[in-house]
Backbone as ProteinMPNN parsed JSONL, in Angstrom:
{"seq_chain_A": "MGIGMIQTLGNNVFVGKYFNDGDGKRVKKITDDETVIFVYDAGGKLIAEYSTQLSPTPQVAYLTSDHSGLISTPRISPEEPTA", "coords_chain_A": {"N_chain_A": [[-17.048, -4.856, -40.696], [-19.951, -2.996, -41.287], [-22.267, -0.4, -40.24], [-25.55, -1.563, -39.883], [-28.701, -3.184, -40.72], [-30.63, -6.006, -40.11], [-33.304, -7.876, -41.197], [-35.346, -10.444, -40.129], [-37.125, -13.319, -41.158], [-39.422, -15.929, -40.512], [-40.816, -18.704, -41.876], [-42.058, -16.974, -43.679], [-43.023, -15.041, -41.932], [-42.736, -12.136, -39.983], [-39.988, -11.949, -37.835], [-37.995, -10.433, -36.524], [-36.071, -7.341, -36.286], [-32.703, -6.481, -36.483], [-30.165, -4.372, -35.376], [-26.907, -3.227, -36.004], [-23.799, -1.786, -34.864], [-20.943, 0.151, -36.064], [-18.851, -1.554, -35.429], [-19.921, -3.994, -35.632], [-21.38, -4.912, -33.487], [-24.416, -5.848, -31.916], [-26.876, -3.444, -31.423], [-29.52, -2.862, -31.192], [-32.679, -4.478, -31.016], [-35.662, -5.365, -32.529], [-38.808, -6.706, -32.125], [-42.131, -8.109, -32.607], [-43.139, -7.993, -30.044], [-41.384, -6.583, -28.349], [-38.812, -4.066, -27.861], [-35.353, -3.984, -27.685], [-32.528, -2.45, -26.336], [-29.06, -2.487, -26.566], [-26.227, -1.882, -24.609], [-22.863, -0.869, -24.559], [-19.583, -0.799, -23.024], [-16.648, 1.391, -23.141], [-14.667, -0.347, -23.934], [-15.949, -2.176, -25.461], [-17.438, -4.163, -24.242], [-20.459, -5.783, -23.402], [-22.67, -4.125, -21.312], [-25.229, -3.502, -20.47], [-28.734, -4.117, -20.965], [-31.709, -2.879, -22.204], [-35.154, -3.153, -22.099], [-38.434, -2.906, -23.569], [-40.352, -4.438, -22.457], [-41.716, -5.605, -19.396], [-40.283, -7.82, -17.131], [-41.624, -10.828, -15.765], [-40.201, -12.032, -13.805], [-37.975, -10.302, -12.579], [-34.421, -9.778, -12.646], [-31.038, -9.301, -11.569], [-28.108, -9.07, -13.366], [-24.692, -9.487, -13.092], [-22.368, -7.863, -14.86], [-19.928, -6.671, -14.848], [-16.644, -6.159, -13.415], [-14.952, -5.113, -10.422], [-12.09, -2.999, -9.538], [-10.411, -4.892, -8.328], [-10.919, -7.189, -9.614], [-12.994, -8.67, -8.716], [-16.476, -9.494, -8.742], [-18.567, -6.752, -9.053], [-20.827, -4.665, -7.107], [-24.305, -4.127, -7.866], [-25.239, -1.224, -9.761], [-27.747, -0.171, -9.831], [-30.432, -1.19, -7.936], [-33.117, -3.306, -8.13], [-36.317, -2.986, -6.589], [-39.066, -4.305, -4.698], [-42.338, -3.304, -5.661], [-44.009, -0.717, -3.856], [-46.974, -0.454, -1.908]], "CA_chain_A": [[-18.497, -4.864, -40.841], [-20.46, -1.649, -41.115], [-23.56, -0.203, -39.603], [-26.541, -2.219, -40.715], [-29.923, -3.72, -40.173], [-31.023, -7.295, -40.668], [-34.681, -8.239, -40.892], [-35.469, -11.891, -40.241], [-38.451, -13.896, -41.368], [-39.55, -17.361, -40.297], [-42.027, -19.136, -42.584], [-42.622, -15.748, -44.236], [-43.613, -14.237, -40.867], [-41.735, -11.265, -39.373], [-39.434, -12.397, -36.562], [-37.37, -9.302, -35.858], [-35.067, -6.517, -36.941], [-31.505, -6.379, -35.658], [-29.33, -3.261, -35.8], [-25.527, -3.342, -35.557], [-22.991, -0.574, -34.99], [-19.828, 0.055, -36.997], [-17.98, -2.664, -35.042], [-20.663, -5.24, -35.803], [-22.092, -5.298, -32.269], [-25.859, -5.578, -31.939], [-27.23, -2.313, -30.57], [-30.976, -2.771, -31.055], [-33.466, -5.596, -31.542], [-37.091, -5.053, -32.538], [-39.718, -7.801, -32.474], [-43.524, -7.68, -32.437], [-43.46, -7.842, -28.624], [-40.506, -5.717, -27.583], [-37.606, -3.451, -28.407], [-34.254, -4.093, -26.736], [-31.353, -1.638, -26.623], [-27.86, -3.066, -25.982], [-25.273, -0.823, -24.28], [-21.496, -1.374, -24.407], [-18.628, 0.151, -22.452], [-15.658, 1.883, -24.094], [-13.88, -1.483, -24.404], [-16.775, -3.027, -26.303], [-18.093, -5.21, -23.457], [-21.868, -5.543, -23.129], [-22.853, -3.787, -19.899], [-26.635, -3.345, -20.104], [-29.792, -4.324, -21.951], [-32.948, -2.216, -21.8], [-36.278, -3.708, -22.848], [-39.732, -2.259, -23.387], [-41.22, -5.388, -21.761], [-41.398, -5.884, -18.009], [-40.103, -9.242, -16.878], [-42.385, -11.307, -14.61], [-39.209, -12.425, -12.808], [-36.812, -9.442, -12.79], [-33.191, -10.232, -12.031], [-29.855, -8.491, -11.811], [-26.959, -9.835, -13.851], [-23.46, -8.736, -12.898], [-21.596, -7.949, -16.093], [-18.655, -5.958, -14.702], [-15.809, -6.44, -12.25], [-14.327, -3.915, -9.868], [-10.651, -2.911, -9.785], [-9.714, -6.072, -7.816], [-11.29, -8.343, -10.421], [-14.166, -9.316, -8.133], [-17.748, -9.004, -9.268], [-18.963, -5.552, -8.322], [-22.217, -4.569, -6.7], [-25.1, -3.474, -8.915], [-25.356, 0.221, -9.678], [-29.164, 0.059, -9.555], [-30.98, -2.393, -7.335], [-34.588, -3.299, -8.22], [-37.018, -3.224, -5.345], [-40.476, -4.662, -4.824], [-43.192, -2.1, -5.647], [-44.677, -0.469, -2.581], [-48.412, -0.177, -2.056]], "C_chain_A": [[-19.004, -3.463, -40.543], [-21.77, -1.607, -40.375], [-24.614, -0.847, -40.486], [-27.752, -2.687, -39.954], [-30.218, -5.03, -40.883], [-32.462, -7.548, -40.253], [-34.813, -9.731, -41.114], [-36.926, -12.304, -40.386], [-38.382, -15.383, -41.09], [-40.861, -17.809, -40.896], [-42.8, -17.933, -43.124], [-43.367, -14.889, -43.226], [-42.488, -13.429, -40.232], [-41.297, -11.81, -38.027], [-38.793, -11.23, -35.824], [-36.438, -8.536, -36.765], [-33.913, -6.366, -35.966], [-30.61, -5.301, -36.232], [-27.939, -3.411, -35.195], [-24.811, -2.012, -35.713], [-21.836, -0.813, -35.961], [-18.849, -1.058, -36.677], [-18.687, -4.004, -35.165], [-21.397, -5.706, -34.561], [-23.572, -4.951, -32.4], [-26.163, -4.456, -30.96], [-28.729, -2.183, -30.349], [-31.613, -4.006, -31.673], [-34.925, -5.206, -31.437], [-37.854, -6.304, -32.951], [-41.143, -7.262, -32.334], [-43.835, -7.336, -30.983], [-42.603, -6.844, -27.874], [-39.408, -5.093, -28.431], [-36.548, -3.542, -27.318], [-33.095, -3.245, -27.235], [-30.178, -2.266, -25.874], [-26.838, -1.952, -25.801], [-23.914, -1.463, -23.994], [-20.622, -0.326, -23.74], [-17.598, 0.534, -23.511], [-14.789, 0.762, -24.664], [-14.664, -2.449, -25.271], [-17.484, -4.156, -25.58], [-19.551, -4.83, -23.194], [-22.051, -5.272, -21.644], [-24.317, -3.643, -19.495], [-27.531, -3.668, -21.292], [-31.05, -3.669, -21.387], [-34.072, -2.696, -22.702], [-37.539, -2.91, -22.587], [-40.716, -3.173, -22.664], [-40.768, -5.56, -20.316], [-41.302, -7.389, -17.819], [-40.954, -9.664, -15.684], [-41.458, -11.746, -13.479], [-37.953, -11.582, -13.003], [-35.589, -9.984, -12.067], [-32.064, -9.29, -12.395], [-28.75, -9.429, -12.284], [-25.73, -8.96, -13.712], [-22.566, -8.93, -14.112], [-20.233, -7.291, -15.983], [-17.919, -6.412, -13.454], [-15.266, -5.132, -11.71], [-12.819, -3.972, -10.093], [-9.874, -4.129, -9.298], [-10.025, -7.325, -8.636], [-12.487, -9.101, -9.877], [-15.423, -8.727, -8.752], [-18.202, -7.832, -8.405], [-20.439, -5.58, -7.96], [-23.019, -3.872, -7.793], [-25.171, -1.978, -8.692], [-26.796, 0.617, -9.364], [-29.735, -1.243, -9.026], [-32.505, -2.342, -7.427], [-35.218, -3.63, -6.868], [-38.453, -3.629, -5.649], [-41.299, -3.379, -4.822], [-43.862, -1.945, -4.286], [-46.125, -0.096, -2.831], [-48.749, 1.234, -1.699]], "O_chain_A": [[-18.513, -2.816, -39.618], [-22.307, -2.628, -39.945], [-24.577, -0.696, -41.707], [-27.825, -2.602, -38.728], [-30.074, -5.142, -42.1], [-32.796, -7.442, -39.072], [-34.436, -10.237, -42.171], [-37.826, -11.701, -39.802], [-37.382, -16.027, -41.404], [-41.92, -17.347, -40.473], [-44.027, -17.877, -43.04], [-44.237, -14.101, -43.597], [-41.41, -13.962, -39.97], [-42.131, -12.103, -37.171], [-39.021, -11.054, -34.627], [-36.062, -8.991, -37.846], [-34.119, -6.15, -34.772], [-30.321, -5.301, -37.429], [-27.807, -3.693, -34.004], [-25.16, -1.206, -36.576], [-21.766, -1.861, -36.604], [-18.087, -1.475, -37.549], [-18.112, -5.041, -34.835], [-21.983, -6.788, -34.568], [-23.933, -3.899, -32.927], [-25.755, -4.512, -29.8], [-29.169, -1.484, -29.436], [-31.164, -4.514, -32.701], [-35.381, -4.765, -30.382], [-37.581, -6.89, -33.999], [-41.338, -6.098, -31.986], [-44.689, -6.492, -30.712], [-43.041, -6.304, -26.858], [-39.122, -5.527, -29.547], [-36.813, -3.217, -26.16], [-32.725, -3.308, -28.408], [-30.284, -2.546, -24.68], [-26.602, -1.166, -26.719], [-23.822, -2.464, -23.283], [-20.869, 0.874, -23.86], [-17.663, 0.06, -24.646], [-14.234, 0.901, -25.755], [-14.113, -3.433, -25.764], [-18.076, -5.023, -26.224], [-19.845, -3.697, -22.812], [-21.645, -6.078, -20.807], [-24.627, -3.659, -18.304], [-27.147, -3.515, -22.452], [-31.407, -3.885, -20.229], [-33.956, -2.65, -23.926], [-37.7, -2.31, -21.524], [-41.805, -2.733, -22.294], [-39.57, -5.65, -20.044], [-42.153, -8.138, -18.299], [-41.008, -8.944, -14.688], [-41.88, -11.824, -12.326], [-36.96, -12.08, -13.535], [-35.708, -10.581, -10.997], [-32.125, -8.576, -13.396], [-28.494, -10.461, -11.664], [-25.725, -7.815, -14.164], [-22.068, -10.028, -14.36], [-19.45, -7.345, -16.931], [-18.518, -6.985, -12.544], [-15.133, -4.155, -12.448], [-12.322, -4.882, -10.757], [-8.78, -4.389, -9.799], [-9.464, -8.392, -8.386], [-12.951, -10.061, -10.493], [-15.421, -7.591, -9.226], [-18.217, -7.92, -7.177], [-21.198, -6.416, -8.449], [-22.456, -3.099, -8.569], [-25.164, -1.516, -7.55], [-27.034, 1.63, -8.706], [-29.528, -2.297, -9.628], [-33.126, -1.439, -6.866], [-34.704, -4.453, -6.111], [-38.984, -3.332, -6.72], [-40.997, -2.457, -4.064], [-44.234, -2.931, -3.649], [-46.455, 0.509, -3.852], [-49.913, 1.627, -1.769]]}, "name": "protein", "num_of_chains": 1, "seq": "MGIGMIQTLGNNVFVGKYFNDGDGKRVKKITDDETVIFVYDAGGKLIAEYSTQLSPTPQVAYLTSDHSGLISTPRISPEEPTA"}
């Protein structure tokens, strides 16, 4: 599968555009409300998603393991905003 873009419509209304890399992995999604960038490691495993929208309930998802096979600690830890 090559590099490409797919535009989807639902009931003739724009739903989103999806961009894939040369390996067929989704690298970008664009909708009316947000743009999401998908980041992969050298082995092709999804390691991060970056969105233009702020989540009302932010959360950390552990997508990687350390050398022992255990879930590793987050590289960036979100904190509550300070006044």
